[in-house]
Amino acid sequence: MNHLSMRRLATFGLTAGLALGVAAPVWADEAPPARLDQLKARADQKVHERLTQLDTIERSVAAAAADCGHNADLRAQLAADKAGLTELDATIQAETDRAKAAAEYRRIFTDYRVYWLETPKTREVVGCDRIAKAASTLTALQGKIQARVDQAKANGKDVAAAQASLDDMGSKITAATTSAEHTDASVIGLRADKGERSVADANRTALQAGRTDLRTALTDLRAARADAAKAIAALRSA
């Protein structure tokens, strides 16, 4: 049991270490080129860059080993962004009025915040998924250690220290899960600001809060991992 427990703890460390690959959002609008032909070429380039990025982040959701509850919603949002950008590009390419094309060009950035919003939002949702997977692994490990503690107690051994560590382990897993699920629920409803600074500011605040919650969750899972090691050590010496 000890060998198995320590191996699972090592696996947990690798999993949770990937949970916070979240970049801070950057506001990035771009002025349209002066000439209509240049504007169309640039629009096509910018749309295809964003379609590629949407494909990349959608694959990360599809590959998630767990689901905090909103993966399907997120994939639907990303699919809608892809469809909207494709349609917008077609509209720009067919435009003959430079002023109208310029207004449509700006929508690439304001109506589809692929880098500023969708990418960090996706990373936070996937971060929750990874926390959930790690929590599940630790919960299974907790159950295995608890069974050995119960057996040792039945054999008349003093398991108070091991039990205290296990109890704390459980509370830390619960706290981590709560923090991560709060991130998932709070960012899934964020939408592109369409040029409204107040909406952009609210989105930024929510994303920052989500990153903080994920870091808190990861800290709690690391503490739970340490509790498991303490419980194993206490059980050995009981």
Short mmCIF file of C-alpha atoms in Angstrom, two decimals:
data_model
loop_
_atom_site.label_atom_id
_atom_site.label_comp_id
_atom_site.label_asym_id
_atom_site.label_seq_id
_atom_site.Cartn_x
_atom_site.Cartn_y
_atom_site.Cartn_z
CA MET A 1 0.00 0.00 0.00
CA ASN A 2 2.81 2.41 0.79
CA HIS A 3 4.43 1.92 -2.61
CA LEU A 4 1.13 2.40 -4.39
CA SER A 5 0.31 5.50 -2.35
CA MET A 6 3.59 7.25 -3.05
CA ARG A 7 3.35 6.47 -6.76
CA ARG A 8 -0.12 7.98 -6.89
CA LEU A 9 1.09 11.03 -5.03
CA ALA A 10 3.79 11.51 -7.66
CA THR A 11 1.22 11.21 -10.43
CA PHE A 12 -0.92 13.81 -8.69
CA GLY A 13 1.99 16.22 -8.62
CA LEU A 14 2.43 15.97 -12.39
CA THR A 15 -1.29 16.45 -13.03
CA ALA A 16 -1.87 19.43 -10.76
CA GLY A 17 1.30 21.14 -11.96
CA LEU A 18 -0.37 21.64 -15.33
CA ALA A 19 -3.54 23.14 -13.91
CA LEU A 20 -2.57 26.79 -13.92
CA GLY A 21 -1.26 27.41 -17.41
CA VAL A 22 -3.34 30.58 -17.57
CA ALA A 23 -2.07 33.75 -19.17
CA ALA A 24 -3.21 37.20 -18.15
CA PRO A 25 -5.49 38.71 -20.83
CA VAL A 26 -4.18 41.47 -23.04
CA TRP A 27 -6.39 44.09 -24.66
CA ALA A 28 -5.63 44.11 -28.41
CA ASP A 29 -7.61 46.03 -31.02
CA GLU A 30 -6.17 46.93 -34.39
CA ALA A 31 -6.87 49.81 -36.77
CA PRO A 32 -7.96 48.70 -40.25
CA PRO A 33 -5.56 49.28 -43.19
CA ALA A 34 -6.28 52.30 -45.37
CA ARG A 35 -6.80 50.49 -48.67
CA LEU A 36 -9.76 48.17 -49.15
CA ASP A 37 -7.69 45.39 -50.72
CA GLN A 38 -5.19 45.53 -47.87
CA LEU A 39 -8.01 45.57 -45.34
CA LYS A 40 -9.54 42.44 -46.86
CA ALA A 41 -6.22 40.62 -46.88
CA ARG A 42 -5.50 41.58 -43.28
CA ALA A 43 -9.02 40.61 -42.20
CA ASP A 44 -8.66 37.19 -43.78
CA GLN A 45 -5.32 36.71 -42.03
CA LYS A 46 -6.63 37.80 -38.62
CA VAL A 47 -9.73 35.62 -38.90
CA HIS A 48 -7.72 32.54 -39.84
CA GLU A 49 -5.28 33.15 -36.99
CA ARG A 50 -8.23 33.19 -34.61
CA LEU A 51 -9.84 30.12 -36.16
CA THR A 52 -6.57 28.25 -35.63
CA GLN A 53 -6.43 29.39 -32.00
CA LEU A 54 -10.05 28.36 -31.45
CA ASP A 55 -9.24 24.90 -32.83
CA THR A 56 -6.27 24.68 -30.45
CA ILE A 57 -8.17 25.58 -27.31
CA GLU A 58 -11.17 23.46 -28.31
CA ARG A 59 -8.87 20.44 -28.50
CA SER A 60 -7.73 21.11 -24.95
CA VAL A 61 -11.35 20.95 -23.77
CA ALA A 62 -12.01 17.79 -25.78
CA ALA A 63 -8.95 16.13 -24.24
CA ALA A 64 -9.85 17.01 -20.64
CA ALA A 65 -9.76 13.98 -18.35
CA ALA A 66 -12.60 15.34 -16.21
CA ASP A 67 -15.46 17.84 -16.51
CA CYS A 68 -16.40 20.42 -13.88
CA GLY A 69 -19.77 20.75 -15.59
CA HIS A 70 -19.43 23.28 -18.37
CA ASN A 71 -17.21 21.68 -21.01
CA ALA A 72 -20.09 21.13 -23.43
CA ASP A 73 -21.22 24.74 -23.00
CA LEU A 74 -17.71 25.99 -23.68
CA ARG A 75 -17.28 23.87 -26.80
CA ALA A 76 -20.58 25.21 -28.11
CA GLN A 77 -19.38 28.78 -27.49
CA LEU A 78 -16.13 28.13 -29.33
CA ALA A 79 -18.02 26.57 -32.24
CA ALA A 80 -20.28 29.63 -32.40
CA ASP A 81 -17.23 31.90 -32.47
CA LYS A 82 -15.76 29.91 -35.35
CA ALA A 83 -19.00 30.13 -37.31
CA GLY A 84 -19.37 33.85 -36.60
CA LEU A 85 -15.81 34.68 -37.59
CA THR A 86 -16.10 32.68 -40.81
CA GLU A 87 -19.29 34.50 -41.72
CA LEU A 88 -17.78 37.88 -40.84
CA ASP A 89 -14.75 37.21 -43.02
CA ALA A 90 -17.01 36.34 -45.95
CA THR A 91 -18.93 39.58 -45.42
CA ILE A 92 -15.72 41.64 -45.41
CA GLN A 93 -14.38 39.93 -48.53
CA ALA A 94 -17.61 40.77 -50.39
CA GLU A 95 -17.70 44.41 -49.22
CA THR A 96 -17.23 47.20 -51.76
CA ASP A 97 -17.52 50.14 -49.36
CA ARG A 98 -14.29 50.77 -47.44
CA ALA A 99 -16.04 52.45 -44.48
CA LYS A 100 -18.40 49.51 -44.02
CA ALA A 101 -15.53 47.07 -44.38
CA ALA A 102 -13.58 48.98 -41.73
CA ALA A 103 -16.48 48.75 -39.28
CA GLU A 104 -16.78 45.03 -39.94
CA TYR A 105 -13.01 44.62 -39.59
CA ARG A 106 -13.11 46.05 -36.07
CA ARG A 107 -15.66 43.41 -35.11
CA ILE A 108 -13.00 40.73 -35.55
CA PHE A 109 -11.42 42.09 -32.39
CA THR A 110 -14.34 43.45 -30.38
CA ASP A 111 -16.97 40.77 -31.04
CA TYR A 112 -14.60 37.79 -30.89
CA ARG A 113 -12.08 38.20 -28.08
CA VAL A 114 -10.33 34.97 -28.95
CA TYR A 115 -7.02 35.83 -27.27
CA TRP A 116 -8.21 38.26 -24.61
CA LEU A 117 -11.22 36.25 -23.42
CA GLU A 118 -11.80 32.85 -24.94
CA THR A 119 -8.24 31.58 -24.47
CA PRO A 120 -7.88 32.41 -20.77
CA LYS A 121 -11.49 31.39 -20.13
CA THR A 122 -10.82 28.00 -21.72
CA ARG A 123 -7.63 27.55 -19.74
CA GLU A 124 -9.49 28.24 -16.51
CA VAL A 125 -12.26 25.78 -17.35
CA VAL A 126 -9.66 23.14 -18.23
CA GLY A 127 -7.80 24.12 -15.06
CA CYS A 128 -10.91 23.21 -13.08
CA ASP A 129 -11.11 19.91 -14.95
CA ARG A 130 -7.53 19.10 -13.98
CA ILE A 131 -8.15 20.01 -10.36
CA ALA A 132 -11.21 17.73 -10.43
CA LYS A 133 -9.15 14.86 -11.83
CA ALA A 134 -6.43 15.35 -9.23
CA ALA A 135 -9.03 15.60 -6.44
CA SER A 136 -10.58 12.34 -7.61
CA THR A 137 -7.18 10.64 -7.55
CA LEU A 138 -6.48 11.92 -4.04
CA THR A 139 -9.95 10.93 -2.83
CA ALA A 140 -9.37 7.38 -4.03
CA LEU A 141 -6.01 7.36 -2.27
CA GLN A 142 -7.61 8.72 0.89
CA GLY A 143 -10.06 5.82 0.86
CA LYS A 144 -7.28 3.27 0.54
CA ILE A 145 -5.31 4.80 3.40
CA GLN A 146 -8.48 5.05 5.51
CA ALA A 147 -9.07 1.33 5.09
CA ARG A 148 -5.59 0.60 6.41
CA VAL A 149 -6.07 3.03 9.29
CA ASP A 150 -9.33 1.33 10.21
CA GLN A 151 -7.64 -2.05 10.13
CA ALA A 152 -4.76 -0.81 12.28
CA LYS A 153 -7.23 0.65 14.77
CA ALA A 154 -9.08 -2.66 14.93
CA ASN A 155 -5.75 -4.29 15.73
CA GLY A 156 -5.36 -2.02 18.75
CA LYS A 157 -2.86 0.44 17.32
CA ASP A 158 -2.86 4.17 18.01
CA VAL A 159 -3.93 5.77 14.73
CA ALA A 160 -4.92 9.22 16.04
CA ALA A 161 -2.19 11.03 14.12
CA ALA A 162 -2.91 9.19 10.87
CA GLN A 163 -6.64 9.84 11.24
CA ALA A 164 -6.10 13.55 11.89
CA SER A 165 -4.04 13.83 8.72
CA LEU A 166 -6.70 11.98 6.73
CA ASP A 167 -9.45 14.20 8.09
CA ASP A 168 -7.50 17.29 7.09
CA MET A 169 -6.82 15.71 3.70
CA GLY A 170 -10.54 15.36 3.11
CA SER A 171 -11.27 18.95 4.06
CA LYS A 172 -8.51 20.20 1.76
CA ILE A 173 -9.83 18.17 -1.17
CA THR A 174 -13.31 19.57 -0.58
CA ALA A 175 -12.01 23.13 -0.39
CA ALA A 176 -10.00 22.68 -3.59
CA THR A 177 -12.98 21.30 -5.45
CA THR A 178 -15.18 24.17 -4.28
CA SER A 179 -12.67 26.82 -5.38
CA ALA A 180 -12.14 25.22 -8.79
CA GLU A 181 -15.86 24.78 -9.44
CA HIS A 182 -16.40 28.43 -8.52
CA THR A 183 -13.96 29.38 -11.29
CA ASP A 184 -15.71 27.15 -13.80
CA ALA A 185 -19.14 28.56 -12.99
CA SER A 186 -18.02 32.20 -12.89
CA VAL A 187 -16.20 32.34 -16.23
CA ILE A 188 -18.39 30.19 -18.45
CA GLY A 189 -20.92 32.99 -18.93
CA LEU A 190 -18.40 35.64 -19.98
CA ARG A 191 -18.99 37.07 -23.44
CA ALA A 192 -17.01 39.36 -25.75
CA ASP A 193 -17.34 43.02 -24.77
CA LYS A 194 -18.03 44.32 -28.32
CA GLY A 195 -16.02 47.42 -27.52
CA GLU A 196 -17.72 48.29 -24.23
CA ARG A 197 -14.98 49.01 -21.72
CA SER A 198 -17.19 48.31 -18.69
CA VAL A 199 -17.91 44.79 -19.97
CA ALA A 200 -14.22 44.27 -20.74
CA ASP A 201 -13.29 45.39 -17.23
CA ALA A 202 -15.85 43.04 -15.69
CA ASN A 203 -14.50 40.17 -17.80
CA ARG A 204 -10.95 40.95 -16.74
CA THR A 205 -11.97 41.00 -13.07
CA ALA A 206 -13.73 37.64 -13.39
CA LEU A 207 -10.74 36.05 -15.12
CA GLN A 208 -8.36 37.36 -12.49
CA ALA A 209 -10.62 36.03 -9.73
CA GLY A 210 -10.75 32.68 -11.50
CA ARG A 211 -6.97 32.45 -11.60
CA THR A 212 -6.85 33.24 -7.89
CA ASP A 213 -9.40 30.52 -7.14
CA LEU A 214 -7.42 27.97 -9.16
CA ARG A 215 -4.22 28.85 -7.36
CA THR A 216 -6.04 28.46 -4.04
CA ALA A 217 -7.37 25.09 -5.18
CA LEU A 218 -3.91 23.94 -6.19
CA THR A 219 -2.49 25.03 -2.84
CA ASP A 220 -5.19 23.01 -1.06
CA LEU A 221 -4.48 19.93 -3.18
CA ARG A 222 -0.79 20.18 -2.40
CA ALA A 223 -1.71 20.33 1.28
CA ALA A 224 -3.92 17.27 0.81
CA ARG A 225 -1.05 15.47 -0.85
CA ALA A 226 1.18 16.35 2.11
CA ASP A 227 -1.53 15.09 4.49
CA ALA A 228 -1.57 11.76 2.65
CA ALA A 229 2.18 11.42 3.10
CA LYS A 230 1.84 12.28 6.79
CA ALA A 231 -0.93 9.72 7.24
CA ILE A 232 1.21 7.03 5.58
CA ALA A 233 4.18 7.90 7.78
CA ALA A 234 2.02 7.90 10.93
CA LEU A 235 0.54 4.56 9.99
CA ARG A 236 3.97 3.06 9.51
CA SER A 237 5.03 4.12 12.99
CA ALA A 238 1.76 3.24 14.73
#
